[in-house]
Tab-separated table of C-alpha atoms in Angstrom:
chain	number	residue	atom	x	y	z
A	93	UNK	CA	-19.696	7.337	-0.217
A	94	UNK	CA	-17.432	7.254	2.593
A	95	UNK	CA	-13.781	7.435	1.751
A	96	UNK	CA	-12.428	5.745	-1.470
A	97	UNK	CA	-14.823	3.672	-3.990
A	98	UNK	CA	-13.508	1.927	-6.627
A	99	UNK	CA	-15.596	-0.246	-9.284
A	100	UNK	CA	-16.138	-2.968	-10.094
A	101	UNK	CA	-15.279	-5.022	-7.549
A	102	UNK	CA	-13.931	-7.841	-9.814
A	103	UNK	CA	-13.855	-8.588	-13.564
A	104	UNK	CA	-12.679	-10.680	-15.881
A	105	UNK	CA	-11.643	-9.456	-19.042
A	106	UNK	CA	-10.373	-11.242	-22.567
A	107	UNK	CA	-7.199	-10.471	-24.047
A	108	UNK	CA	-7.125	-7.264	-26.341
A	109	UNK	CA	-10.162	-5.700	-24.490
A	110	UNK	CA	-10.177	-2.149	-23.394
A	111	UNK	CA	-10.797	-1.764	-19.649
A	112	UNK	CA	-11.589	1.448	-17.492
A	113	UNK	CA	-11.298	0.862	-13.804
A	114	UNK	CA	-13.060	3.543	-11.817
A	115	UNK	CA	-11.987	5.362	-8.274
A	116	UNK	CA	-13.916	8.030	-6.615
A	117	UNK	CA	-12.860	9.450	-3.569
A	118	UNK	CA	-14.790	12.253	-1.081
A	119	UNK	CA	-12.199	13.259	1.027
A	120	UNK	CA	-11.311	16.231	-1.509
A	121	UNK	CA	-7.662	15.123	-1.103
A	122	UNK	CA	-5.271	16.277	-3.523
A	123	UNK	CA	-2.868	13.607	-4.551
A	124	UNK	CA	-4.496	10.126	-5.726
A	125	UNK	CA	-2.401	6.755	-6.768
A	126	UNK	CA	-3.010	3.616	-8.363
A	127	UNK	CA	-1.106	0.585	-7.566
A	128	UNK	CA	-1.237	-2.907	-8.420
A	129	UNK	CA	-0.923	-5.917	-5.797
A	130	UNK	CA	0.713	-9.050	-7.261
A	131	UNK	CA	1.715	-11.910	-4.611
A	132	UNK	CA	5.933	-11.916	-3.917
A	133	UNK	CA	6.227	-8.439	-5.392
A	134	UNK	CA	3.597	-6.105	-2.687
A	135	UNK	CA	2.400	-3.098	-4.365
A	136	UNK	CA	3.500	-1.039	-7.123
A	137	UNK	CA	2.657	2.346	-8.224
A	138	UNK	CA	1.144	2.438	-11.704
A	139	UNK	CA	0.411	6.082	-12.129
A	140	UNK	CA	-0.017	9.049	-9.766
A	141	UNK	CA	-1.741	12.455	-9.610
A	142	UNK	CA	-0.564	15.116	-7.339
A	143	UNK	CA	-3.556	17.719	-8.136
A	144	UNK	CA	-6.461	17.921	-10.406
A	145	UNK	CA	-4.950	18.447	-14.057
A	146	UNK	CA	-1.714	16.592	-13.428
A	147	UNK	CA	-0.449	12.939	-13.936
A	148	UNK	CA	2.665	11.261	-13.647
A	149	UNK	CA	4.349	7.723	-14.395
A	150	UNK	CA	4.967	5.455	-11.322
A	151	UNK	CA	7.261	2.155	-11.509
A	152	UNK	CA	5.231	0.278	-13.957
A	153	UNK	CA	3.279	2.401	-16.333
A	154	UNK	CA	3.206	0.663	-19.276
A	155	UNK	CA	-0.178	-0.566	-20.937
A	156	UNK	CA	-1.831	1.886	-18.442
A	157	UNK	CA	-2.990	5.669	-18.780
A	158	UNK	CA	-4.981	7.939	-16.445
A	159	UNK	CA	-6.530	10.980	-16.550
A	160	UNK	CA	-7.428	13.608	-13.645
A	161	UNK	CA	-10.259	15.662	-14.729
A	162	UNK	CA	-11.091	16.855	-11.326
A	163	UNK	CA	-10.440	16.048	-7.494
A	164	UNK	CA	-12.626	13.351	-6.791
A	165	UNK	CA	-12.215	10.755	-9.706
A	166	UNK	CA	-8.834	9.115	-11.251
A	167	UNK	CA	-9.770	6.322	-13.695
A	168	UNK	CA	-7.257	3.666	-14.892
A	169	UNK	CA	-7.448	2.516	-18.270
A	170	UNK	CA	-5.894	-0.495	-20.018
A	171	UNK	CA	-6.056	0.002	-23.875
A	172	UNK	CA	-5.502	-3.307	-24.557
A	173	UNK	CA	-5.496	-5.837	-21.830
A	174	UNK	CA	-2.783	-8.250	-21.823
A	175	UNK	CA	-2.312	-11.579	-19.147
A	176	UNK	CA	0.105	-10.025	-17.416
A	177	UNK	CA	-2.050	-7.282	-16.390
A	178	UNK	CA	-4.001	-10.121	-13.945
A	179	UNK	CA	-3.816	-8.570	-10.837
A	180	UNK	CA	-5.499	-6.747	-8.054
A	181	UNK	CA	-5.626	-2.818	-8.512
A	182	UNK	CA	-5.542	-0.313	-5.642
A	183	UNK	CA	-6.687	2.701	-5.748
A	184	UNK	CA	-5.372	5.523	-3.352
A	185	UNK	CA	-5.518	8.917	-2.005
A	186	UNK	CA	-3.577	11.555	0.447
A	187	UNK	CA	-3.853	14.910	1.862
A	188	UNK	CA	-1.155	17.360	0.603
A	189	UNK	CA	0.259	14.986	-1.986
A	190	UNK	CA	3.381	14.559	0.130
A	191	UNK	CA	4.970	11.261	1.366
A	192	UNK	CA	4.560	11.833	4.998
A	193	UNK	CA	0.625	12.097	4.296
A	194	UNK	CA	-1.084	8.565	4.951
A	195	UNK	CA	-2.539	6.871	2.183
A	196	UNK	CA	-6.033	6.129	2.018
A	197	UNK	CA	-6.863	2.908	0.327
A	198	UNK	CA	-9.944	1.650	-1.272
A	199	UNK	CA	-11.041	-2.109	-1.405
A	200	UNK	CA	-9.578	-3.329	-4.931
A	201	UNK	CA	-10.243	-4.331	-8.131
A	202	UNK	CA	-9.677	-7.983	-9.054
A	203	UNK	CA	-8.677	-8.018	-12.608
A	204	UNK	CA	-8.645	-11.300	-14.544
A	205	UNK	CA	-7.141	-10.955	-18.098
A	206	UNK	CA	-7.736	-14.106	-19.952
B	120	UNK	CA	13.902	3.016	-7.104
B	121	UNK	CA	13.578	1.816	-3.101
B	122	UNK	CA	13.973	-1.489	-2.372
B	123	UNK	CA	12.164	-2.788	1.028
B	124	UNK	CA	11.994	-6.326	1.747
B	125	UNK	CA	9.948	-8.403	4.357
B	126	UNK	CA	9.798	-11.670	4.762
B	127	UNK	CA	6.346	-13.253	3.470
B	128	UNK	CA	5.112	-15.342	6.636
B	129	UNK	CA	4.937	-15.436	10.125
B	130	UNK	CA	3.185	-17.629	12.417
B	131	UNK	CA	2.282	-17.024	16.135
B	132	UNK	CA	0.217	-18.558	18.872
B	133	UNK	CA	-2.438	-16.325	20.247
B	134	UNK	CA	-1.165	-14.241	23.422
B	135	UNK	CA	2.487	-14.438	22.285
B	136	UNK	CA	4.049	-11.322	20.874
B	137	UNK	CA	4.674	-10.988	16.892
B	138	UNK	CA	7.636	-9.403	15.483
B	139	UNK	CA	7.298	-8.062	11.698
B	140	UNK	CA	11.078	-7.058	10.292
B	141	UNK	CA	11.449	-5.100	7.222
B	142	UNK	CA	14.648	-3.650	5.456
B	143	UNK	CA	15.134	-0.724	3.142
B	144	UNK	CA	17.864	0.878	0.842
B	145	UNK	CA	17.133	4.340	0.741
B	146	UNK	CA	18.861	6.252	3.772
B	147	UNK	CA	17.125	9.731	2.884
B	148	UNK	CA	13.589	8.159	3.481
B	149	UNK	CA	11.584	10.619	5.785
B	150	UNK	CA	8.733	8.667	7.222
B	151	UNK	CA	8.279	4.758	7.261
B	152	UNK	CA	5.090	3.356	7.564
B	153	UNK	CA	3.410	-0.040	8.486
B	154	UNK	CA	-0.160	-1.216	6.860
B	155	UNK	CA	-2.544	-3.651	7.408
B	156	UNK	CA	-4.402	-5.462	5.076
B	157	UNK	CA	-7.155	-7.947	5.924
B	158	UNK	CA	-8.709	-10.412	3.330
B	159	UNK	CA	-10.757	-8.615	0.742
B	160	UNK	CA	-9.814	-5.041	1.491
B	161	UNK	CA	-7.527	-2.539	0.943
B	162	UNK	CA	-4.490	-1.462	2.992
B	163	UNK	CA	-5.147	0.188	6.313
B	164	UNK	CA	-2.373	2.807	7.668
B	165	UNK	CA	-1.386	1.180	11.351
B	166	UNK	CA	1.331	3.415	12.210
B	167	UNK	CA	4.290	5.435	10.903
B	168	UNK	CA	7.518	6.591	12.487
B	169	UNK	CA	9.607	9.606	11.176
B	170	UNK	CA	13.226	8.930	10.270
B	171	UNK	CA	14.662	10.988	13.494
B	172	UNK	CA	12.964	8.349	15.907
B	173	UNK	CA	14.275	5.245	17.534
B	174	UNK	CA	10.904	4.264	18.639
B	175	UNK	CA	7.153	4.605	18.488
B	176	UNK	CA	4.549	2.871	20.933
B	177	UNK	CA	0.968	3.208	20.100
B	178	UNK	CA	-0.931	0.759	22.476
B	179	UNK	CA	0.073	-2.615	21.377
B	180	UNK	CA	1.890	-1.613	18.649
B	181	UNK	CA	5.739	-0.701	19.357
B	182	UNK	CA	8.001	0.381	16.035
B	183	UNK	CA	11.518	-0.065	16.331
B	184	UNK	CA	13.776	2.241	13.713
B	185	UNK	CA	17.669	1.448	13.141
B	186	UNK	CA	18.428	3.880	10.810
B	187	UNK	CA	22.035	2.909	10.686
B	188	UNK	CA	21.195	-0.586	9.525
B	189	UNK	CA	17.765	0.699	7.537
B	190	UNK	CA	15.741	-1.881	9.818
B	191	UNK	CA	12.517	-1.495	10.670
B	192	UNK	CA	10.491	-3.360	13.161
B	193	UNK	CA	6.703	-3.557	13.811
B	194	UNK	CA	6.053	-5.672	17.336
B	195	UNK	CA	2.499	-6.751	18.462
B	196	UNK	CA	1.889	-7.091	22.070
B	197	UNK	CA	-0.339	-10.120	23.015
B	198	UNK	CA	-1.470	-10.892	19.518
B	199	UNK	CA	-4.991	-11.676	18.832
B	200	UNK	CA	-6.617	-13.916	16.298
B	201	UNK	CA	-8.081	-10.246	14.643
B	202	UNK	CA	-4.497	-9.615	14.069
B	203	UNK	CA	-3.768	-12.176	11.154
B	204	UNK	CA	-3.629	-10.305	8.081
B	205	UNK	CA	-0.702	-9.157	5.655
B	206	UNK	CA	1.563	-6.369	6.931
B	207	UNK	CA	3.176	-4.211	4.736
B	208	UNK	CA	6.218	-1.725	5.670
B	209	UNK	CA	6.552	1.285	3.217
B	210	UNK	CA	9.231	3.554	2.808
B	211	UNK	CA	8.361	7.396	1.823
B	212	UNK	CA	10.001	8.371	-1.729
B	213	UNK	CA	9.555	11.740	-3.085
B	214	UNK	CA	6.428	10.829	-5.301
B	215	UNK	CA	5.470	7.471	-3.793
B	216	UNK	CA	5.529	5.193	-1.149
B	217	UNK	CA	7.452	1.808	-1.793
B	218	UNK	CA	5.966	-1.190	-0.390
B	219	UNK	CA	7.645	-4.298	0.767
B	220	UNK	CA	6.101	-7.755	-0.126
B	221	UNK	CA	4.088	-7.743	2.645
B	222	UNK	CA	4.284	-10.618	5.777
B	223	UNK	CA	1.529	-12.763	6.160
B	224	UNK	CA	0.947	-13.086	10.114
B	225	UNK	CA	-1.382	-16.219	11.058
B	226	UNK	CA	-2.395	-16.415	14.569
B	227	UNK	CA	-2.920	-19.859	15.935
B	228	UNK	CA	-5.394	-19.808	18.464
């Protein structure tokens, strides 16, 4: 593992199903983030965590939940998927949890909700 | 939240200079970033500029910041086919980076 690993790479999911997107980093970064990327909208923050044990809501948190049990892992859960959650999801981390610390991104999870 | 705007598309010929523009609304932004996204990959940090700077140069990349007009630009000199990608500007908020929509740069051989 080098950097940020996201799994799965892609997934097709039936509406109403529950899904957890996994994210693991090996850089010991304090802060971690989940973004969704949609054409014409750029990246929008879903949830973030400044340090293990804490989480916060971003711009578009509804329908998503996160947990941060340890420094390395930051899973994103869709409790009951809807088609509007079709998107590419990126996990990111930064050192120090400050906005002037560059973000390091995973390669993304492409999710299609049918 | 902050609004960060970019044009969606830019095409240039190989060897020419590319200029990608970005405007933002939050005058208190301390750092502004440029990220590059290649197909099927996450975003990679290209460069950043602190708000008290007007210009930053890094090899083929030049970042210009007009803080009065809240305008940021990225100039790529001698653009190569490998520069074809989506470029995002981002403005630092309290707990978030606000990203623009991204500009898809296409380099024509």
